[in-house]
Coordinates of C-alpha atoms and ligand atoms in Angstrom, one line a residue:
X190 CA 4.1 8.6 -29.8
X191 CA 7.0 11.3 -29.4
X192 CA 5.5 14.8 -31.1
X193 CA 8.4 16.7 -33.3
X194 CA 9.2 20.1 -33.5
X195 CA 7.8 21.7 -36.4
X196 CA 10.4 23.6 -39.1
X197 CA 7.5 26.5 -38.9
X198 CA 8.1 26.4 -35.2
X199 CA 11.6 27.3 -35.7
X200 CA 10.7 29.8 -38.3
X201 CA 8.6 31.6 -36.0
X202 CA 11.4 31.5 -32.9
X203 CA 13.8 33.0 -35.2
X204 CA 11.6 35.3 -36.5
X205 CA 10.8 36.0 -32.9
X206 CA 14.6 36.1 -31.8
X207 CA 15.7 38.4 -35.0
X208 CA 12.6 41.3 -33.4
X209 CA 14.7 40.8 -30.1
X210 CA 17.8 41.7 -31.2
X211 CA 16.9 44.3 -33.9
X212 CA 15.1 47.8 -34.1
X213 CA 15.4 49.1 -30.3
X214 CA 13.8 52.2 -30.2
X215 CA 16.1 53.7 -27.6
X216 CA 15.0 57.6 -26.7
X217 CA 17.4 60.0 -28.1
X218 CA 17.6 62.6 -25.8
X219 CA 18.8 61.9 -22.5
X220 CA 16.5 61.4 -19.9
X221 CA 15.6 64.1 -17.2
X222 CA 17.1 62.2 -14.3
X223 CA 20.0 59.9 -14.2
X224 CA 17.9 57.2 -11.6
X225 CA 16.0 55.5 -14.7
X226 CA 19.1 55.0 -16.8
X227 CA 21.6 53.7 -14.0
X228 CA 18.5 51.7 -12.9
X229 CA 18.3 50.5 -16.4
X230 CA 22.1 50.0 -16.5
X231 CA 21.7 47.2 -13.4
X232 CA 19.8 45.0 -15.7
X233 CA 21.3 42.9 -18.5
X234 CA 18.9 41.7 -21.3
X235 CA 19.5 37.0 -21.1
X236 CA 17.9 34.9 -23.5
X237 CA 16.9 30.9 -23.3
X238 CA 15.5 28.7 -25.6
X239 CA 14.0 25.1 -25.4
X240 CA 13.0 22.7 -27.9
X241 CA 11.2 20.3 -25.5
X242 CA 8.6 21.5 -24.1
X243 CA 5.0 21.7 -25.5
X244 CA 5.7 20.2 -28.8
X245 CA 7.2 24.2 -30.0
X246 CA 10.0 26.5 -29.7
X247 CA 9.9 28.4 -26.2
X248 CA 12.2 31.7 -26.0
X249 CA 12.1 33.0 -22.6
X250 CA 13.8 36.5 -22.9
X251 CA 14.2 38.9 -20.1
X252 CA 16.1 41.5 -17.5
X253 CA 18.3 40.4 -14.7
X254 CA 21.0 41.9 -13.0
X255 CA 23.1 39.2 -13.7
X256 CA 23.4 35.6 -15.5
X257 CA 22.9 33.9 -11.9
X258 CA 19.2 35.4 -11.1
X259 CA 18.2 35.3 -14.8
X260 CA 18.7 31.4 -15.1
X261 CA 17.3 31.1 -11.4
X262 CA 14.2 32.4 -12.6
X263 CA 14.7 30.5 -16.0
X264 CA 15.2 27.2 -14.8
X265 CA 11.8 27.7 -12.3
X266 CA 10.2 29.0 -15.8
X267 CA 10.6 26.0 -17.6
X268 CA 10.1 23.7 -15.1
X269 CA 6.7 24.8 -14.7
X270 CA 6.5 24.8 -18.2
X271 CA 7.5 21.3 -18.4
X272 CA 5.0 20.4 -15.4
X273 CA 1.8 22.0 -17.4
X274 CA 3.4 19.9 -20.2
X275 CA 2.8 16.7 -18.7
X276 CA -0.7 17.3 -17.4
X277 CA -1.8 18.4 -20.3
X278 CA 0.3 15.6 -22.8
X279 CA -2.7 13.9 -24.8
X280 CA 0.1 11.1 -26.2
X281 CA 2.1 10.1 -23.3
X282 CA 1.8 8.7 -20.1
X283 CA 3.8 9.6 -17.1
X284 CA 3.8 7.3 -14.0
X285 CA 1.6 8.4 -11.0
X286 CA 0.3 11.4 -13.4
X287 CA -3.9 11.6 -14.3
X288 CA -2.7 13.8 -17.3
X289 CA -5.0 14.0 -20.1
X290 CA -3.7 11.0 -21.7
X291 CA -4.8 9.3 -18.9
X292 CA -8.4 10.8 -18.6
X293 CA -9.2 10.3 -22.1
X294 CA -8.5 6.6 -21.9
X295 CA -10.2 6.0 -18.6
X296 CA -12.7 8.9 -17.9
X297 CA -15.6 6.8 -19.4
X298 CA -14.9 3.4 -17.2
X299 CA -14.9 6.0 -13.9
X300 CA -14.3 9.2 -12.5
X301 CA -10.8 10.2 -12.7
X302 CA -9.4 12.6 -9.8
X303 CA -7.3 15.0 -11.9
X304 CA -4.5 17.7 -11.1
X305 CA -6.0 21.0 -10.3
X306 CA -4.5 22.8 -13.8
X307 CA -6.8 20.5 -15.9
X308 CA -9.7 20.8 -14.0
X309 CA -9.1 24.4 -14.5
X310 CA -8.9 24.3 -17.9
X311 CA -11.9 22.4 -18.4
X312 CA -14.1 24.3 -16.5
X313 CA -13.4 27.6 -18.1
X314 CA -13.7 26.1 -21.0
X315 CA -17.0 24.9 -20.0
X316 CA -17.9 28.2 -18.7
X317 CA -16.9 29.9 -22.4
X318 CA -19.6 27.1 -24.3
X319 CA -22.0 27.9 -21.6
X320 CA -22.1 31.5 -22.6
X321 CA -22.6 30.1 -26.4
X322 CA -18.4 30.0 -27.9
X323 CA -18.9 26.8 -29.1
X324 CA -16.8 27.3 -31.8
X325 CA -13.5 25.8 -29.6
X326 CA -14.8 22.8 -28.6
X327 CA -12.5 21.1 -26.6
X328 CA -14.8 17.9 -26.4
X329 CA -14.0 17.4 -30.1
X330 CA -11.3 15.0 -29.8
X331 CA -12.9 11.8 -31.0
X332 CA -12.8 14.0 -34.8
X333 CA -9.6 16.3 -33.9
X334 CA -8.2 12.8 -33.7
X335 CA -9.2 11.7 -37.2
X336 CA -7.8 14.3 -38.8
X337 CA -4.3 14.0 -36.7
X338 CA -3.7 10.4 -37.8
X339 CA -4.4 11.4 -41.4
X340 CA -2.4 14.6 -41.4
X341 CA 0.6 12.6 -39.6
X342 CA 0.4 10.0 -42.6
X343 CA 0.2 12.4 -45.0
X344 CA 2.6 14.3 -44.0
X345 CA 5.1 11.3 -43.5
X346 CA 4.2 9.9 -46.6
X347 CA 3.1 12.6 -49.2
X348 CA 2.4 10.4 -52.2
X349 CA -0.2 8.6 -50.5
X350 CA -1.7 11.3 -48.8
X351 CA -5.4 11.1 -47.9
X352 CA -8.7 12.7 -46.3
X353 CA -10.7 10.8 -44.2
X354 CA -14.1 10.1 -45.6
X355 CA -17.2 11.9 -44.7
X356 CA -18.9 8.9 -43.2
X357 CA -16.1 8.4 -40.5
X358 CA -16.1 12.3 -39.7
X359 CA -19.9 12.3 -39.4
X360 CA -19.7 9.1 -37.3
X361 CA -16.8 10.7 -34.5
X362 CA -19.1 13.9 -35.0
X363 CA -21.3 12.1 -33.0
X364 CA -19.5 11.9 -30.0
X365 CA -18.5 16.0 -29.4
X366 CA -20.6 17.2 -27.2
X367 CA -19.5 19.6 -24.2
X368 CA -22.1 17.8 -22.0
X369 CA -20.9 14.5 -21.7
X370 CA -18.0 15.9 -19.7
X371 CA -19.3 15.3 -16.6
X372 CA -17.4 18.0 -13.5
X373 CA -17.4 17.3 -9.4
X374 CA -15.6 20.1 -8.0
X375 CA -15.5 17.8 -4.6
X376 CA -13.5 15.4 -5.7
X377 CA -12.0 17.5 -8.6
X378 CA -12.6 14.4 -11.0
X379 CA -13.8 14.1 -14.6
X380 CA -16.3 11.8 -16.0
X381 CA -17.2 11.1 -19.6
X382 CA -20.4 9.6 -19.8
X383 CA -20.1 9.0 -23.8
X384 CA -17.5 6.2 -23.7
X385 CA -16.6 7.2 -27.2
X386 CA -15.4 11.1 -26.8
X387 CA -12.2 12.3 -26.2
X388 CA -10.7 15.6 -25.0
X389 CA -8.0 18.0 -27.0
X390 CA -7.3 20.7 -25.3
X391 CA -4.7 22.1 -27.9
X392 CA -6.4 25.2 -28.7
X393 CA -5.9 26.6 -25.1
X394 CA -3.2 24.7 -23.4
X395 CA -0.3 26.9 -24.3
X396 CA -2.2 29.5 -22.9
X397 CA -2.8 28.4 -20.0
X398 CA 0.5 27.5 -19.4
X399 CA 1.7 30.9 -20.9
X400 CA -0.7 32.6 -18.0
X401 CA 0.7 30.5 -15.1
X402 CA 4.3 31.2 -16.0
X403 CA 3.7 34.8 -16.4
X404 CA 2.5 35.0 -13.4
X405 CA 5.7 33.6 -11.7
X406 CA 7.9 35.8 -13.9
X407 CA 6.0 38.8 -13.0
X408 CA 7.5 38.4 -9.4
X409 CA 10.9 36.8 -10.7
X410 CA 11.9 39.5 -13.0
X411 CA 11.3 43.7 -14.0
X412 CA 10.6 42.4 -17.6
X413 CA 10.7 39.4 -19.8
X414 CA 9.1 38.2 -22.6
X415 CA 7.9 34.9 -22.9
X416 CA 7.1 32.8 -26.6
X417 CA 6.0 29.5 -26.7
X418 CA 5.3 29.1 -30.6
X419 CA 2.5 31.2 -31.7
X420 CA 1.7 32.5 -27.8
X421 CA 3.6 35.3 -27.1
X422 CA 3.6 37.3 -23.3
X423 CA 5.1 40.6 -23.1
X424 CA 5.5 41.7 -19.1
X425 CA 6.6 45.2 -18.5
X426 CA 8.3 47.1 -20.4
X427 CA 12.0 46.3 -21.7
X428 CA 14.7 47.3 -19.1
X429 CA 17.0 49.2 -22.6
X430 CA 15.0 52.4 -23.0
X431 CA 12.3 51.1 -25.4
X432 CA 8.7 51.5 -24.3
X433 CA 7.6 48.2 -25.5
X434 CA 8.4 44.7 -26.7
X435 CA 8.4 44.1 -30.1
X436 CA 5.9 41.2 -31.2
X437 CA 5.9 40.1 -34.9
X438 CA 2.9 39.2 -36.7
X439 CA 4.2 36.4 -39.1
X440 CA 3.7 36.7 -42.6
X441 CA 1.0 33.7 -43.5
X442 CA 3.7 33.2 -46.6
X443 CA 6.2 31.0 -44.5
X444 CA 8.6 31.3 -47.3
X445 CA 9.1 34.9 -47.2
X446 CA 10.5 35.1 -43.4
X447 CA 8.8 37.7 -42.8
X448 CA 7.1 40.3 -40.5
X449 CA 3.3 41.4 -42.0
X450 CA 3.2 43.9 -39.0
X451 CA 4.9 44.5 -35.7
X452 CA 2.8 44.8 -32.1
X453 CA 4.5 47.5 -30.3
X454 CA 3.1 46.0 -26.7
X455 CA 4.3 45.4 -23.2
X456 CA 1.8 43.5 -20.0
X457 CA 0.3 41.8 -22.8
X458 CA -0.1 39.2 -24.6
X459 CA -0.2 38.1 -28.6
X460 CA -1.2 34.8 -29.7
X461 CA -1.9 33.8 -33.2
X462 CA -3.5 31.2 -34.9
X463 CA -2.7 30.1 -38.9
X464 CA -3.5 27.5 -41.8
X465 CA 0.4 27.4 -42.0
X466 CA 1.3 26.0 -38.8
X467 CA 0.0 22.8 -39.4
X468 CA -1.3 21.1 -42.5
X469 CA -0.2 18.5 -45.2
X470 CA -1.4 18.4 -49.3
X471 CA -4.2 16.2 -50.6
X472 CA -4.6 16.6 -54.5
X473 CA -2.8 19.7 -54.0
X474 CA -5.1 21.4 -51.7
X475 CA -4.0 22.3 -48.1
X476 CA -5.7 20.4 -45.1
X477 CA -4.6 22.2 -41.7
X478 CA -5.1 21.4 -38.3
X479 CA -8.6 24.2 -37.0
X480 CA -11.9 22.2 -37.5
X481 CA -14.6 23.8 -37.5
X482 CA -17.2 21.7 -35.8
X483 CA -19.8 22.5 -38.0
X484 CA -18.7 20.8 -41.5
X485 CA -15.7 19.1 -39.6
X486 CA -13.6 20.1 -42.0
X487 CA -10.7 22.7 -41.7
X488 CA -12.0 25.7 -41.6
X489 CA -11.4 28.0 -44.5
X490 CA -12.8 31.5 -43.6
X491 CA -9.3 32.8 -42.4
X492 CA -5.6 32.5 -43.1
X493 CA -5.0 33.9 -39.3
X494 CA -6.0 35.5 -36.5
X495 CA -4.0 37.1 -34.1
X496 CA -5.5 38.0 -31.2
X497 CA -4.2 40.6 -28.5
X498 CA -5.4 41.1 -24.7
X499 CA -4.2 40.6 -21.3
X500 CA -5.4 36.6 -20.6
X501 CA -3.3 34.2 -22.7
X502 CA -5.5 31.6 -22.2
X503 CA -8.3 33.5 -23.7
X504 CA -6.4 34.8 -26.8
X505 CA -5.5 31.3 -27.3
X506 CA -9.0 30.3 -27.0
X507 CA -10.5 33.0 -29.2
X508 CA -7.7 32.6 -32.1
X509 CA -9.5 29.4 -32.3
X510 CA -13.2 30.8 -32.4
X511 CA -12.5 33.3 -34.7
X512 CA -10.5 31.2 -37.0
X513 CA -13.4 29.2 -37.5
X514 CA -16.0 32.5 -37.9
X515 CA -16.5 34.9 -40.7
X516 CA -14.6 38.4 -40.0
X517 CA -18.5 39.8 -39.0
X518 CA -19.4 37.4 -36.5
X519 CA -15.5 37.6 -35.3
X520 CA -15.7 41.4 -35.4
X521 CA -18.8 41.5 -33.3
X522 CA -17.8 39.4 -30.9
X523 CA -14.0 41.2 -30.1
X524 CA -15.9 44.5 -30.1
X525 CA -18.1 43.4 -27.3
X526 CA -15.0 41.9 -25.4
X527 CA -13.5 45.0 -23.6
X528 CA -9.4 44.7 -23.8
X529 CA -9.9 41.9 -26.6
X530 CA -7.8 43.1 -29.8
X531 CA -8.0 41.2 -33.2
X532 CA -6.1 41.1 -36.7
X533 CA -7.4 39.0 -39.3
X534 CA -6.2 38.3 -42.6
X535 CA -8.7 37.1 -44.9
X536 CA -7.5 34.1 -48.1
X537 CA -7.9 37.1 -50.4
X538 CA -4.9 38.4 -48.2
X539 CA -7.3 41.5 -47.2
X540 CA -6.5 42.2 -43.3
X541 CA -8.6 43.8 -40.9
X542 CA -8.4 45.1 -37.6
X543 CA -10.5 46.1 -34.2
X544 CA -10.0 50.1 -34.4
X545 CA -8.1 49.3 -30.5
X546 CA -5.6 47.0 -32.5
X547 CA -4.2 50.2 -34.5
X548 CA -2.7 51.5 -31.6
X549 CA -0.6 48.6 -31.4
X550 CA 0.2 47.7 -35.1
X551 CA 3.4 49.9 -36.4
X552 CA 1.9 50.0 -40.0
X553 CA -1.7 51.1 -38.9
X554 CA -1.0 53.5 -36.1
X555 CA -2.2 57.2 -37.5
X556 CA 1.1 59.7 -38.1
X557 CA 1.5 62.3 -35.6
Ligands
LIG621 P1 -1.8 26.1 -32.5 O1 -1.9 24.7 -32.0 O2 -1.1 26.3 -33.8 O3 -1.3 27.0 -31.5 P2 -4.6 26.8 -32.0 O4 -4.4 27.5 -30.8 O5 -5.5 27.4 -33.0 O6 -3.2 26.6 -32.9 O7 -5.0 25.3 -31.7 C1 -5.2 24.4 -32.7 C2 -5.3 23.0 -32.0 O8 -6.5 22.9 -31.3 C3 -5.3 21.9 -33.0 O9 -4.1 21.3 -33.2 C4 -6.3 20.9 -32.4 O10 -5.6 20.1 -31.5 C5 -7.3 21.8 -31.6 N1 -8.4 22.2 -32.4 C6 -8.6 22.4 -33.8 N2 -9.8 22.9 -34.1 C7 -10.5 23.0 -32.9 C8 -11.8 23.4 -32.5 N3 -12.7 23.8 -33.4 N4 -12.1 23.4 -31.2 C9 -11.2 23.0 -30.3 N5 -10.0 22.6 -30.5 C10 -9.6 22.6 -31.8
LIG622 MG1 -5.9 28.7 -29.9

């Protein structure tokens, strides 16, 4: 099965690429010494984006001092992209690779030996539902998958759009549980001992990935900013004068184009998580692609969450768990997660943010 690009994908690149090339902040008065600005003038802002990686729209922006070094550092970029792309690939097999494709079909017949990034990913996961998120439940697949199949259909073929019925949810509800993933960290190999679960690992992949690569670029280049869909990492500040990237949060009504609020952020990163991304119509009601494992039913507490800290992997993880919890229990839990930053906006279209968030967001930040 070959995944396609999403239009709101492109939406959100070019929403994305239109904050780039817009509203720089440059500092009007000159600055005190000459060394910053002819530093600055060395570096040349270079932009790449490609459509085949991770299933989304990846923009790698950033400062080189000339075209040569920034696609040197580009082409490394998305190569490790593309490498975290295959591991983590839950529809296609690549030869020689024990990508998740793999251990979902043959986890349960024996332990599978797996590359080091998925182990990873695993066990923090693990480590998160240990310490009670069990909201992002990564073990969910056999139901995540249910609801795939039917929003593919659906969305292929509105007119005969369907849910799936509550007996076959409940039945693949019985197969989620974190503990039949079974770990050895000596032979690095994954066992499922419920033949009938699967993994997805969409709700922190791009994370992950996002993490790794910024931690190359961070060594490649003075500043870049990195978006793959809805993750977005801002490292150091722009090379132009500005103080900060600009990161937009996307207005939930697709239609409109639009910015709801701008992140004025840099050595950080934004990551969001909406009912518009993915969903199709049943009887006229939208059915999008968060579960909450609870009802197994897409979760309707939230129209997004964007989350903003320092760990991609972890805002990708906790746009997740607080799409699926009320803005209390979501409120309580970013507050007692130092460097964790959160806007919500509620179906009422009410938004709400961590008091640290308003230092970031241009239309909250108090007037001086
Ligand atoms: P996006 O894929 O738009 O970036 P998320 O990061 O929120 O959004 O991840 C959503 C994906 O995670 C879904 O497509 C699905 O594969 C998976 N998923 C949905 N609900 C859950 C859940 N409660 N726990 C774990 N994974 C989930
Ligand atoms: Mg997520």
């Amino acid at each position: 099965m070959k995944r396609h690009i999403t239009q709101n994908a492109v939406v959100s690149m070019l929403l994305v690429l239109s904050l780039l090339f817009s509203g720089c902040t440059a500092p009007s008065s000159p600055a005190p010494s000459a060394t910053p600005q002819q530093e600055e003038a060395a570096y040349q802002k270079y932009s790449r984006t490609n459509l085949s990686v991770f299933d989304t729209v990846i923009t790698l922006t950033g400062f080189s001092q000339s075209q040569e070094d920034f696609d040197r550092a580009a082409d490394r970029t998305f190569a490790l992209l593309s490498e975290y792309d295959h591991i983590f690939d839950g529809y296609n097999e690549y030869e020689g690779l024990h990508n998740l494709y793999y251990v979902n079909r043959h986890a349960a017949e024996a332990p599978v030996v797996v590359p080091e990034a998925l182990y990873d990913l695993i066990v923090w996961c693990k480590e998160k539902w240990d310490a009670g998120l069990r909201e992002t439940n990564i073990a969910m697949g056999a139901v995540l998958s249910i609801w795939h199949e039917y929003r593919a259909a659906g969305m292929a073929n509105p007119d005969a759009a369907k849910l799936p019925s509550e007996a076959e949810l409940r039945a693949a509800g019985e197969h989620i549980d974190f503990n039949s993933i079974q770990l050895d960290p000596e032979t690095r190999s994954i066992f499922f001992s419920d033949p009938a679960m699967t993994l997805d690992i969409g709700a922190v992949a791009k994370g992950y990935a996002a993490d790794k690569a910024a931690e190359y670029l961070y060594q490649a280049m003075p500043s870049f900013l990195l978006s793959l869909g809805g993750n977005v990492y801002a490292g150091n500040a722009p090379k132009d004068g500005r103080e900060n990237w600009a990161v937009g949060v996307q207005n939930p009504d697709i239609a409109q184009n639009s910015t709801i609020d701008i992140l004025d952020v840099h050595d950080k990163t934004v990551v969001t998580s909406g009912d518009y991304w993915r969903y199709y119509t049943v009887d006229g009601q939208r059915y999008h692609h968060i579960i909450d494992p609870e009802t197994l039913m897409p979760s309707r507490k939230m129209v997004s969450v964007t989350i903003l800290c320092e760990e991609s992997c972890l805002a990708d993880f906790l746009s997740t768990t607080l799409f699926v919890l009320t803005y209390e229990e979501g409120r309580a839990l970013a507050d007692s997660m130092p460097g964790v930053e959160v806007m919500w906006i509620l179906p009422d279209g009410t938004i709400e943010a961590t008091e640290g968030m308003k230092q970031y967001a241009r239309s909250m930040k108090n007037p001086s």
